[in-house]
Amino acid sequence: MSVQERKRRERAERERLIVATARELAEQQGWDAVTTRRLADRIEYSQPVLYSHFRGKREIIGAVALEGATEMAAALRAATSTADGPRGRVTALARVYLDFAARNPAVYDAMFQLDGGLAFAHEDTPEPLKDAFAALLESLAEVAGDGVHPGMFTEVFWAALHGLATLTRAGRLPPEDMERRVELLVDRLAMI
């Protein structure tokens, strides 16, 4: 292995460590607790080393969001690949999405609530975000209905899931009724 290859590998490992540490700290104490000073202390590197990877907290949030989008896409595809029929796939998709949001609140916030400097719905949208949307679209396109644009239907269904996730987490909706909400969403919005 050349010196350059080793340095690239070490740099990539440091970046993974920074992102993993930021994610862990955010999940434990919230994003306000994630500062470059705290991260530098936790990973035992100087702040200048951290800044050589990320220009600041915003880029770190973006990196966590991209990692989360990759994980969410994989979870959605795994759940829908084993479900039977369109109704089973859409129900599995909704359950996995809501479960992901509940189990990973800081990652979910990085993906959809905080400014990570990422463009959504543009040509320059990062590939992991496009893929997460594609994972939704794959199951929802088949139930969009005649004359309904599959992408737009996916956006509306996604918005409903996001609303359920954020309102439940904020204590505005009782969590014990989530399964009934999923069934209502599938029955009425997807109409299957």
Backbone as JSON Lines, residues from 0, in Angstrom:
{"i":0,"aa":"M","n":[0.85,-1.18,0.0],"ca":[0.0,0.0,0.0],"c":[0.89,1.24,0.0]}
{"i":1,"aa":"S","n":[0.57,2.18,-0.87],"ca":[1.37,3.39,-0.96],"c":[1.05,4.32,0.21]}
{"i":2,"aa":"V","n":[1.91,5.27,0.42],"ca":[1.7,6.26,1.48],"c":[0.43,7.05,1.21]}
{"i":3,"aa":"Q","n":[0.19,7.41,-0.05],"ca":[-1.02,8.16,-0.38],"c":[-2.28,7.35,-0.1]}
{"i":4,"aa":"E","n":[-2.27,6.07,-0.43],"ca":[-3.42,5.21,-0.15],"c":[-3.68,5.11,1.34]}
{"i":5,"aa":"R","n":[-2.6,4.96,2.11],"ca":[-2.74,4.87,3.56],"c":[-3.31,6.17,4.12]}
{"i":6,"aa":"K","n":[-2.83,7.31,3.62],"ca":[-3.32,8.61,4.09],"c":[-4.8,8.8,3.73]}
{"i":7,"aa":"R","n":[-5.19,8.36,2.53],"ca":[-6.6,8.46,2.13],"c":[-7.46,7.58,3.04]}
{"i":8,"aa":"R","n":[-6.99,6.39,3.33],"ca":[-7.74,5.48,4.2],"c":[-7.86,6.07,5.6]}
{"i":9,"aa":"E","n":[-6.77,6.62,6.13],"ca":[-6.8,7.22,7.46],"c":[-7.73,8.43,7.5]}
{"i":10,"aa":"R","n":[-7.72,9.23,6.43],"ca":[-8.61,10.39,6.36],"c":[-10.07,9.94,6.35]}
{"i":11,"aa":"A","n":[-10.38,8.93,5.56],"ca":[-11.75,8.41,5.51],"c":[-12.16,7.85,6.87]}
{"i":12,"aa":"E","n":[-11.26,7.18,7.56],"ca":[-11.57,6.65,8.9],"c":[-11.83,7.78,9.88]}
{"i":13,"aa":"R","n":[-11.05,8.86,9.8],"ca":[-11.29,10.01,10.68],"c":[-12.65,10.64,10.39]}
{"i":14,"aa":"E","n":[-12.99,10.76,9.12],"ca":[-14.3,11.32,8.78],"c":[-15.42,10.47,9.33]}
{"i":15,"aa":"R","n":[-15.3,9.14,9.18],"ca":[-16.33,8.25,9.74],"c":[-16.42,8.4,11.25]}
{"i":16,"aa":"L","n":[-15.28,8.54,11.9],"ca":[-15.27,8.73,13.36],"c":[-15.95,10.04,13.75]}
{"i":17,"aa":"I","n":[-15.67,11.1,13.03],"ca":[-16.3,12.39,13.32],"c":[-17.81,12.29,13.17]}
{"i":18,"aa":"V","n":[-18.27,11.72,12.07],"ca":[-19.71,11.59,11.81],"c":[-20.37,10.69,12.85]}
{"i":19,"aa":"A","n":[-19.75,9.56,13.15],"ca":[-20.32,8.63,14.14],"c":[-20.38,9.28,15.52]}
{"i":20,"aa":"T","n":[-19.36,10.03,15.88],"ca":[-19.34,10.69,17.18],"c":[-20.38,11.8,17.24]}
{"i":21,"aa":"A","n":[-20.51,12.57,16.18],"ca":[-21.53,13.63,16.14],"c":[-22.92,13.02,16.26]}
{"i":22,"aa":"R","n":[-23.12,11.95,15.54],"ca":[-24.42,11.27,15.57],"c":[-24.73,10.74,16.97]}
{"i":23,"aa":"E","n":[-23.75,10.1,17.58],"ca":[-23.94,9.55,18.93],"c":[-24.23,10.66,19.93]}
{"i":24,"aa":"L","n":[-23.47,11.73,19.87],"ca":[-23.66,12.86,20.79],"c":[-25.03,13.5,20.57]}
{"i":25,"aa":"A","n":[-25.43,13.66,19.31],"ca":[-26.74,14.26,19.01],"c":[-27.87,13.37,19.5]}
{"i":26,"aa":"E","n":[-27.74,12.06,19.32],"ca":[-28.8,11.14,19.79],"c":[-28.89,11.15,21.32]}
{"i":27,"aa":"Q","n":[-27.76,11.3,22.0],"ca":[-27.75,11.29,23.46],"c":[-28.2,12.61,24.06]}
{"i":28,"aa":"Q","n":[-27.72,13.74,23.48],"ca":[-27.92,15.03,24.13],"c":[-28.55,16.1,23.24]}
{"i":29,"aa":"G","n":[-28.84,15.77,22.0],"ca":[-29.42,16.75,21.08],"c":[-28.35,17.46,20.27]}
{"i":30,"aa":"W","n":[-28.78,18.06,19.17],"ca":[-27.82,18.72,18.27],"c":[-27.17,19.94,18.88]}
{"i":31,"aa":"D","n":[-27.79,20.58,19.86],"ca":[-27.15,21.73,20.51],"c":[-25.87,21.32,21.22]}
{"i":32,"aa":"A","n":[-25.8,20.07,21.64],"ca":[-24.6,19.59,22.34],"c":[-23.45,19.29,21.39]}
{"i":33,"aa":"V","n":[-23.73,19.24,20.1],"ca":[-22.68,18.93,19.12],"c":[-21.97,20.21,18.73]}
{"i":34,"aa":"T","n":[-20.77,20.36,19.24],"ca":[-19.92,21.49,18.89],"c":[-18.59,20.94,18.4]}
{"i":35,"aa":"T","n":[-17.88,21.74,17.65],"ca":[-16.58,21.27,17.16],"c":[-15.61,21.02,18.31]}
{"i":36,"aa":"R","n":[-15.71,21.81,19.34],"ca":[-14.83,21.6,20.51],"c":[-15.14,20.26,21.18]}
{"i":37,"aa":"R","n":[-16.42,19.97,21.41],"ca":[-16.79,18.69,22.04],"c":[-16.4,17.51,21.16]}
{"i":38,"aa":"L","n":[-16.64,17.65,19.85],"ca":[-16.26,16.56,18.95],"c":[-14.76,16.34,18.96]}
{"i":39,"aa":"A","n":[-14.01,17.41,18.9],"ca":[-12.55,17.28,18.93],"c":[-12.09,16.6,20.21]}
{"i":40,"aa":"D","n":[-12.68,16.96,21.33],"ca":[-12.33,16.32,22.61],"c":[-12.68,14.83,22.59]}
{"i":41,"aa":"R","n":[-13.86,14.51,22.09],"ca":[-14.31,13.11,22.1],"c":[-13.51,12.22,21.16]}
{"i":42,"aa":"I","n":[-13.13,12.74,20.01],"ca":[-12.4,11.9,19.06],"c":[-10.89,12.0,19.27]}
{"i":43,"aa":"E","n":[-10.49,12.86,20.19],"ca":[-9.09,13.03,20.56],"c":[-8.22,13.49,19.4]}
{"i":44,"aa":"Y","n":[-8.78,14.45,18.65],"ca":[-8.04,15.15,17.61],"c":[-8.23,16.63,17.88]}
{"i":45,"aa":"S","n":[-7.37,17.45,17.33],"ca":[-7.5,18.89,17.52],"c":[-8.63,19.43,16.65]}
{"i":46,"aa":"Q","n":[-9.12,20.61,17.01],"ca":[-10.15,21.24,16.2],"c":[-9.66,21.5,14.76]}
{"i":47,"aa":"P","n":[-8.42,21.91,14.56],"ca":[-7.97,22.08,13.17],"c":[-8.06,20.79,12.35]}
{"i":48,"aa":"V","n":[-7.82,19.65,12.96],"ca":[-7.98,18.38,12.24],"c":[-9.44,18.19,11.86]}
{"i":49,"aa":"L","n":[-10.33,18.46,12.78],"ca":[-11.76,18.36,12.49],"c":[-12.14,19.3,11.34]}
{"i":50,"aa":"Y","n":[-11.63,20.54,11.39],"ca":[-11.94,21.51,10.33],"c":[-11.3,21.14,9.0]}
{"i":51,"aa":"S","n":[-10.29,20.29,9.02],"ca":[-9.71,19.86,7.75],"c":[-10.63,18.87,7.03]}
{"i":52,"aa":"H","n":[-11.61,18.33,7.76],"ca":[-12.59,17.41,7.18],"c":[-13.92,18.09,6.89]}
{"i":53,"aa":"F","n":[-14.35,18.93,7.82],"ca":[-15.65,19.61,7.71],"c":[-15.46,21.08,8.07]}
{"i":54,"aa":"R","n":[-16.11,21.96,7.32],"ca":[-15.95,23.4,7.58],"c":[-16.69,23.84,8.84]}
{"i":55,"aa":"G","n":[-17.55,23.0,9.35],"ca":[-18.28,23.35,10.56],"c":[-19.41,22.38,10.81]}
{"i":56,"aa":"K","n":[-20.21,22.73,11.78],"ca":[-21.31,21.87,12.21],"c":[-22.31,21.61,11.08]}
{"i":57,"aa":"R","n":[-22.55,22.6,10.26],"ca":[-23.51,22.44,9.16],"c":[-23.11,21.28,8.25]}
{"i":58,"aa":"E","n":[-21.84,21.2,7.9],"ca":[-21.38,20.11,7.04],"c":[-21.44,18.76,7.75]}
{"i":59,"aa":"I","n":[-21.22,18.76,9.05],"ca":[-21.32,17.53,9.82],"c":[-22.77,17.06,9.83]}
{"i":60,"aa":"I","n":[-23.7,17.98,10.03],"ca":[-25.12,17.64,9.98],"c":[-25.45,17.05,8.61]}
{"i":61,"aa":"G","n":[-24.93,17.66,7.56],"ca":[-25.15,17.15,6.21],"c":[-24.62,15.74,6.03]}
{"i":62,"aa":"A","n":[-23.45,15.47,6.58],"ca":[-22.86,14.13,6.48],"c":[-23.72,13.11,7.24]}
{"i":63,"aa":"V","n":[-24.22,13.48,8.4],"ca":[-25.12,12.59,9.15],"c":[-26.41,12.37,8.37]}
{"i":64,"aa":"A","n":[-26.92,13.41,7.74],"ca":[-28.15,13.28,6.94],"c":[-27.94,12.32,5.78]}
{"i":65,"aa":"L","n":[-26.83,12.41,5.1],"ca":[-26.56,11.51,3.98],"c":[-26.43,10.06,4.45]}
{"i":66,"aa":"E","n":[-25.76,9.87,5.57],"ca":[-25.65,8.53,6.14],"c":[-27.03,8.0,6.51]}
{"i":67,"aa":"G","n":[-27.84,8.84,7.12],"ca":[-29.2,8.45,7.5],"c":[-30.06,8.11,6.29]}
{"i":68,"aa":"A","n":[-29.92,8.89,5.22],"ca":[-30.7,8.62,4.0],"c":[-30.33,7.26,3.42]}
{"i":69,"aa":"T","n":[-29.06,6.94,3.45],"ca":[-28.6,5.63,2.97],"c":[-29.2,4.51,3.81]}
{"i":70,"aa":"E","n":[-29.18,4.68,5.11],"ca":[-29.74,3.67,6.02],"c":[-31.25,3.54,5.84]}
{"i":71,"aa":"M","n":[-31.94,4.68,5.7],"ca":[-33.39,4.64,5.53],"c":[-33.76,3.94,4.23]}
{"i":72,"aa":"A","n":[-33.07,4.25,3.15],"ca":[-33.35,3.62,1.86],"c":[-33.18,2.11,1.96]}
{"i":73,"aa":"A","n":[-32.12,1.67,2.61],"ca":[-31.89,0.23,2.77],"c":[-32.99,-0.42,3.6]}
{"i":74,"aa":"A","n":[-33.4,0.25,4.68],"ca":[-34.46,-0.31,5.54],"c":[-35.79,-0.38,4.79]}
{"i":75,"aa":"L","n":[-36.11,0.66,4.02],"ca":[-37.35,0.66,3.25],"c":[-37.36,-0.47,2.23]}
{"i":76,"aa":"R","n":[-36.26,-0.62,1.52],"ca":[-36.19,-1.68,0.5],"c":[-36.25,-3.07,1.12]}
{"i":77,"aa":"A","n":[-35.59,-3.24,2.25],"ca":[-35.61,-4.55,2.91],"c":[-37.03,-4.9,3.34]}
{"i":78,"aa":"A","n":[-37.73,-3.94,3.91],"ca":[-39.1,-4.19,4.39],"c":[-40.06,-4.44,3.25]}
{"i":79,"aa":"T","n":[-39.96,-3.65,2.2],"ca":[-40.92,-3.8,1.1],"c":[-40.62,-5.01,0.23]}
{"i":80,"aa":"S","n":[-39.38,-5.47,0.22],"ca":[-39.04,-6.62,-0.62],"c":[-39.64,-7.92,-0.11]}
{"i":81,"aa":"T","n":[-39.96,-7.97,1.15],"ca":[-40.52,-9.2,1.72],"c":[-42.03,-9.13,1.93]}
{"i":82,"aa":"A","n":[-42.63,-7.97,1.61],"ca":[-44.07,-7.8,1.8],"c":[-44.84,-8.32,0.6]}
{"i":83,"aa":"D","n":[-46.04,-8.8,0.85],"ca":[-46.9,-9.34,-0.21],"c":[-47.84,-8.27,-0.75]}
{"i":84,"aa":"G","n":[-47.82,-8.08,-2.05],"ca":[-48.77,-7.21,-2.72],"c":[-48.57,-5.74,-2.44]}
{"i":85,"aa":"P","n":[-49.23,-4.89,-3.22],"ca":[-49.08,-3.44,-3.07],"c":[-49.45,-2.94,-1.66]}
{"i":86,"aa":"R","n":[-50.56,-3.43,-1.11],"ca":[-50.97,-2.99,0.22],"c":[-49.92,-3.37,1.27]}
{"i":87,"aa":"G","n":[-49.41,-4.58,1.2],"ca":[-48.38,-5.01,2.13],"c":[-47.11,-4.19,2.02]}
{"i":88,"aa":"R","n":[-46.72,-3.86,0.77],"ca":[-45.52,-3.06,0.56],"c":[-45.69,-1.64,1.1]}
{"i":89,"aa":"V","n":[-46.83,-1.02,0.83],"ca":[-47.05,0.35,1.29],"c":[-47.17,0.39,2.82]}
{"i":90,"aa":"T","n":[-47.84,-0.59,3.39],"ca":[-47.95,-0.65,4.85],"c":[-46.58,-0.86,5.49]}
{"i":91,"aa":"A","n":[-45.79,-1.77,4.93],"ca":[-44.43,-2.01,5.44],"c":[-43.58,-0.75,5.32]}
{"i":92,"aa":"L","n":[-43.69,-0.07,4.19],"ca":[-42.95,1.17,3.97],"c":[-43.29,2.2,5.04]}
{"i":93,"aa":"A","n":[-44.58,2.39,5.3],"ca":[-45.01,3.38,6.3],"c":[-44.51,3.01,7.69]}
{"i":94,"aa":"R","n":[-44.63,1.75,8.05],"ca":[-44.18,1.33,9.38],"c":[-42.68,1.52,9.55]}
{"i":95,"aa":"V","n":[-41.9,1.12,8.54],"ca":[-40.44,1.23,8.64],"c":[-40.02,2.69,8.68]}
{"i":96,"aa":"Y","n":[-40.64,3.53,7.86],"ca":[-40.32,4.96,7.87],"c":[-40.55,5.54,9.26]}
{"i":97,"aa":"L","n":[-41.72,5.29,9.82],"ca":[-42.06,5.85,11.13],"c":[-41.17,5.27,12.23]}
{"i":98,"aa":"D","n":[-40.85,3.99,12.13],"ca":[-39.95,3.37,13.09],"c":[-38.55,3.98,13.01]}
{"i":99,"aa":"F","n":[-38.06,4.18,11.79],"ca":[-36.75,4.81,11.61],"c":[-36.72,6.19,12.26]}
{"i":100,"aa":"A","n":[-37.75,6.99,12.01],"ca":[-37.81,8.34,12.58],"c":[-37.84,8.3,14.1]}
{"i":101,"aa":"A","n":[-38.57,7.33,14.68],"ca":[-38.68,7.23,16.13],"c":[-37.38,6.73,16.77]}
{"i":102,"aa":"R","n":[-36.71,5.78,16.11],"ca":[-35.49,5.2,16.69],"c":[-34.25,6.08,16.49]}
{"i":103,"aa":"N","n":[-34.3,6.98,15.52],"ca":[-33.13,7.81,15.18],"c":[-33.52,9.29,15.11]}
{"i":104,"aa":"P","n":[-34.0,9.86,16.21],"ca":[-34.52,11.23,16.14],"c":[-33.48,12.27,15.71]}
{"i":105,"aa":"A","n":[-32.25,12.15,16.15],"ca":[-31.24,13.14,15.75],"c":[-30.87,12.99,14.28]}
{"i":106,"aa":"V","n":[-30.8,11.78,13.81],"ca":[-30.51,11.54,12.39],"c":[-31.68,12.06,11.55]}
{"i":107,"aa":"Y","n":[-32.89,11.76,12.0],"ca":[-34.08,12.23,11.28],"c":[-34.1,13.76,11.22]}
{"i":108,"aa":"D","n":[-33.75,14.4,12.32],"ca":[-33.68,15.86,12.33],"c":[-32.61,16.36,11.36]}
{"i":109,"aa":"A","n":[-31.47,15.69,11.32],"ca":[-30.42,16.08,10.38],"c":[-30.9,15.94,8.94]}
{"i":110,"aa":"M","n":[-31.7,14.92,8.68],"ca":[-32.2,14.68,7.34],"c":[-33.25,15.7,6.91]}
{"i":111,"aa":"F","n":[-34.16,16.07,7.84],"ca":[-35.34,16.81,7.42],"c":[-35.66,18.08,8.19]}
{"i":112,"aa":"Q","n":[-34.98,18.34,9.29],"ca":[-35.33,19.51,10.08],"c":[-34.2,20.56,10.11]}
{"i":113,"aa":"L","n":[-32.97,20.11,10.11],"ca":[-31.83,21.01,10.3],"c":[-31.19,21.37,8.96]}
{"i":114,"aa":"D","n":[-30.46,22.46,8.97],"ca":[-29.75,22.89,7.77],"c":[-28.4,22.18,7.69]}
{"i":115,"aa":"G","n":[-28.35,21.2,6.8],"ca":[-27.1,20.49,6.56],"c":[-26.45,20.92,5.26]}
{"i":116,"aa":"G","n":[-26.99,21.98,4.66],"ca":[-26.42,22.5,3.43],"c":[-26.71,21.62,2.22]}
{"i":117,"aa":"L","n":[-27.7,20.76,2.31],"ca":[-28.01,19.83,1.22],"c":[-29.19,20.33,0.41]}
{"i":118,"aa":"A","n":[-29.09,20.17,-0.89],"ca":[-30.17,20.55,-1.79],"c":[-31.13,19.38,-1.95]}
{"i":119,"aa":"F","n":[-32.42,19.65,-1.82],"ca":[-33.45,18.65,-2.06],"c":[-34.16,19.03,-3.36]}
{"i":120,"aa":"A","n":[-34.56,18.01,-4.11],"ca":[-35.38,18.2,-5.32],"c":[-34.71,19.11,-6.35]}
{"i":121,"aa":"H","n":[-33.41,18.98,-6.49],"ca":[-32.66,19.74,-7.49],"c":[-31.74,18.78,-8.24]}
{"i":122,"aa":"E","n":[-31.17,19.28,-9.32],"ca":[-30.21,18.46,-10.07],"c":[-29.0,18.09,-9.21]}
{"i":123,"aa":"D","n":[-28.59,19.0,-8.34],"ca":[-27.41,18.74,-7.52],"c":[-27.73,18.1,-6.17]}
{"i":124,"aa":"T","n":[-28.92,17.54,-6.04],"ca":[-29.26,16.8,-4.83],"c":[-28.3,15.62,-4.7]}
{"i":125,"aa":"P","n":[-27.7,15.42,-3.53],"ca":[-26.77,14.3,-3.36],"c":[-27.46,12.95,-3.59]}
{"i":126,"aa":"E","n":[-26.72,12.03,-4.12],"ca":[-27.25,10.73,-4.51],"c":[-27.97,9.99,-3.37]}
{"i":127,"aa":"P","n":[-27.45,9.99,-2.14],"ca":[-28.18,9.28,-1.07],"c":[-29.59,9.83,-0.83]}
{"i":128,"aa":"L","n":[-29.78,11.13,-0.99],"ca":[-31.12,11.7,-0.83],"c":[-32.03,11.29,-1.99]}
{"i":129,"aa":"K","n":[-31.49,11.31,-3.19],"ca":[-32.26,10.84,-4.35],"c":[-32.65,9.37,-4.18]}
{"i":130,"aa":"D","n":[-31.72,8.58,-3.67],"ca":[-31.99,7.16,-3.5],"c":[-33.04,6.91,-2.42]}
{"i":131,"aa":"A","n":[-33.03,7.68,-1.35],"ca":[-34.04,7.52,-0.31],"c":[-35.43,7.84,-0.88]}
{"i":132,"aa":"F","n":[-35.52,8.88,-1.7],"ca":[-36.8,9.19,-2.34],"c":[-37.18,8.07,-3.29]}
{"i":133,"aa":"A","n":[-36.2,7.56,-4.03],"ca":[-36.47,6.46,-4.96],"c":[-37.0,5.23,-4.23]}
{"i":134,"aa":"A","n":[-36.49,4.98,-3.02],"ca":[-36.96,3.84,-2.24],"c":[-38.43,4.0,-1.87]}
{"i":135,"aa":"L","n":[-38.86,5.22,-1.64],"ca":[-40.28,5.48,-1.4],"c":[-41.08,5.3,-2.7]}
{"i":136,"aa":"L","n":[-40.58,5.89,-3.76],"ca":[-41.25,5.88,-5.05],"c":[-41.46,4.46,-5.59]}
{"i":137,"aa":"E","n":[-40.5,3.59,-5.35],"ca":[-40.58,2.22,-5.86],"c":[-41.86,1.5,-5.43]}
{"i":138,"aa":"S","n":[-42.28,1.72,-4.2],"ca":[-43.5,1.07,-3.71],"c":[-44.74,1.92,-3.92]}
{"i":139,"aa":"L","n":[-44.58,3.23,-3.9],"ca":[-45.74,4.1,-3.98],"c":[-46.2,4.36,-5.41]}
{"i":140,"aa":"A","n":[-45.32,4.26,-6.38],"ca":[-45.7,4.52,-7.77],"c":[-46.81,3.59,-8.23]}
{"i":141,"aa":"E","n":[-46.77,2.34,-7.76],"ca":[-47.76,1.36,-8.22],"c":[-49.16,1.59,-7.63]}
{"i":142,"aa":"V","n":[-49.27,2.47,-6.63],"ca":[-50.59,2.73,-6.04],"c":[-51.02,4.18,-6.2]}
{"i":143,"aa":"A","n":[-50.29,4.93,-7.01],"ca":[-50.6,6.36,-7.17],"c":[-51.99,6.58,-7.77]}
{"i":144,"aa":"G","n":[-52.41,5.71,-8.62],"ca":[-53.73,5.85,-9.23],"c":[-53.64,6.41,-10.63]}
{"i":145,"aa":"D","n":[-54.69,6.19,-11.37],"ca":[-54.75,6.65,-12.75],"c":[-54.72,8.17,-12.81]}
{"i":146,"aa":"G","n":[-53.89,8.69,-13.7],"ca":[-53.8,10.12,-13.9],"c":[-53.07,10.89,-12.82]}
{"i":147,"aa":"V","n":[-52.49,10.18,-11.84],"ca":[-51.75,10.83,-10.76],"c":[-50.27,10.62,-11.0]}
{"i":148,"aa":"H","n":[-49.51,11.7,-10.98],"ca":[-48.07,11.61,-11.19],"c":[-47.45,10.86,-10.01]}
{"i":149,"aa":"P","n":[-46.75,9.75,-10.27],"ca":[-46.19,8.94,-9.19],"c":[-45.25,9.72,-8.26]}
{"i":150,"aa":"G","n":[-44.44,10.62,-8.82],"ca":[-43.54,11.41,-7.98],"c":[-44.28,12.34,-7.05]}
{"i":151,"aa":"M","n":[-45.33,12.96,-7.57],"ca":[-46.12,13.87,-6.74],"c":[-46.88,13.09,-5.66]}
{"i":152,"aa":"F","n":[-47.42,11.93,-6.03],"ca":[-48.1,11.1,-5.03],"c":[-47.12,10.71,-3.93]}
{"i":153,"aa":"T","n":[-45.9,10.34,-4.32],"ca":[-44.87,9.98,-3.34],"c":[-44.56,11.15,-2.43]}
{"i":154,"aa":"E","n":[-44.48,12.35,-2.98],"ca":[-44.23,13.54,-2.16],"c":[-45.34,13.74,-1.12]}
{"i":155,"aa":"V","n":[-46.58,13.57,-1.53],"ca":[-47.71,13.77,-0.61],"c":[-47.72,12.69,0.47]}
{"i":156,"aa":"F","n":[-47.48,11.44,0.07],"ca":[-47.45,10.34,1.04],"c":[-46.3,10.55,2.03]}
{"i":157,"aa":"W","n":[-45.14,10.93,1.5],"ca":[-43.97,11.21,2.33],"c":[-44.28,12.34,3.31]}
{"i":158,"aa":"A","n":[-44.94,13.39,2.83],"ca":[-45.3,14.51,3.7],"c":[-46.22,14.04,4.84]}
{"i":159,"aa":"A","n":[-47.14,13.15,4.52],"ca":[-48.03,12.61,5.56],"c":[-47.22,11.81,6.58]}
{"i":160,"aa":"L","n":[-46.31,10.98,6.11],"ca":[-45.46,10.21,7.03],"c":[-44.62,11.15,7.9]}
{"i":161,"aa":"H","n":[-44.04,12.16,7.28],"ca":[-43.23,13.12,8.02],"c":[-44.07,13.83,9.09]}
{"i":162,"aa":"G","n":[-45.27,14.2,8.73],"ca":[-46.16,14.83,9.7],"c":[-46.47,13.92,10.87]}
{"i":163,"aa":"L","n":[-46.78,12.66,10.57],"ca":[-47.04,11.7,11.65],"c":[-45.81,11.53,12.54]}
{"i":164,"aa":"A","n":[-44.64,11.42,11.92],"ca":[-43.41,11.22,12.69],"c":[-43.13,12.41,13.6]}
{"i":165,"aa":"T","n":[-43.2,13.61,13.06],"ca":[-42.84,14.78,13.86],"c":[-43.9,15.13,14.9]}
{"i":166,"aa":"L","n":[-45.17,14.98,14.55],"ca":[-46.23,15.29,15.51],"c":[-46.26,14.27,16.66]}
{"i":167,"aa":"T","n":[-45.99,13.01,16.35],"ca":[-45.95,12.0,17.41],"c":[-44.77,12.25,18.34]}
{"i":168,"aa":"R","n":[-43.61,12.53,17.75],"ca":[-42.42,12.78,18.56],"c":[-42.58,14.02,19.44]}
{"i":169,"aa":"A","n":[-43.31,15.01,18.94],"ca":[-43.52,16.24,19.71],"c":[-44.62,16.08,20.77]}
{"i":170,"aa":"G","n":[-45.23,14.89,20.84],"ca":[-46.27,14.66,21.83],"c":[-47.63,15.22,21.42]}
{"i":171,"aa":"R","n":[-47.78,15.59,20.15],"ca":[-49.04,16.14,19.67],"c":[-50.03,15.04,19.28]}
{"i":172,"aa":"L","n":[-49.52,13.86,18.99],"ca":[-50.35,12.71,18.67],"c":[-49.99,11.57,19.61]}
{"i":173,"aa":"P","n":[-50.97,10.86,20.14],"ca":[-50.65,9.75,21.04],"c":[-50.01,8.59,20.27]}
{"i":174,"aa":"P","n":[-48.87,8.11,20.71],"ca":[-48.15,7.06,20.0],"c":[-48.92,5.74,19.91]}
{"i":175,"aa":"E","n":[-49.79,5.48,20.86],"ca":[-50.5,4.2,20.86],"c":[-51.48,4.05,19.68]}
{"i":176,"aa":"D","n":[-51.79,5.15,19.02],"ca":[-52.7,5.09,17.87],"c":[-51.97,5.05,16.53]}
{"i":177,"aa":"M","n":[-50.66,4.87,16.55],"ca":[-49.89,4.94,15.31],"c":[-50.31,3.88,14.3]}
{"i":178,"aa":"E","n":[-50.55,2.69,14.74],"ca":[-50.94,1.62,13.8],"c":[-52.25,1.97,13.1]}
{"i":179,"aa":"R","n":[-53.2,2.52,13.83],"ca":[-54.47,2.93,13.2],"c":[-54.26,4.06,12.21]}
{"i":180,"aa":"R","n":[-53.33,4.96,12.51],"ca":[-53.01,6.04,11.57],"c":[-52.39,5.49,10.29]}
{"i":181,"aa":"V","n":[-51.51,4.52,10.44],"ca":[-50.88,3.9,9.26],"c":[-51.96,3.24,8.4]}
{"i":182,"aa":"E","n":[-52.87,2.5,9.02],"ca":[-53.94,1.85,8.27],"c":[-54.82,2.88,7.55]}
{"i":183,"aa":"L","n":[-55.14,3.98,8.23],"ca":[-55.94,5.04,7.62],"c":[-55.2,5.67,6.45]}
{"i":184,"aa":"L","n":[-53.92,5.92,6.62],"ca":[-53.11,6.49,5.55],"c":[-53.08,5.57,4.33]}
{"i":185,"aa":"V","n":[-52.88,4.29,4.56],"ca":[-52.84,3.33,3.47],"c":[-54.22,3.21,2.82]}
{"i":186,"aa":"D","n":[-55.26,3.1,3.63],"ca":[-56.62,2.94,3.09],"c":[-57.09,4.16,2.31]}
{"i":187,"aa":"R","n":[-56.89,5.35,2.85],"ca":[-57.5,6.54,2.26],"c":[-56.59,7.23,1.25]}
{"i":188,"aa":"L","n":[-55.31,7.35,1.58],"ca":[-54.43,8.07,0.66],"c":[-53.97,7.18,-0.48]}
{"i":189,"aa":"A","n":[-53.54,5.96,-0.14],"ca":[-53.11,5.05,-1.19],"c":[-54.31,4.32,-1.8]}
{"i":190,"aa":"M","n":[-55.41,4.32,-1.1],"ca":[-56.66,3.72,-1.58],"c":[-56.48,2.28,-2.06]}
{"i":191,"aa":"I","n":[-55.81,1.49,-1.22],"ca":[-55.66,0.06,-1.55],"c":[-56.22,-0.79,-0.43]}
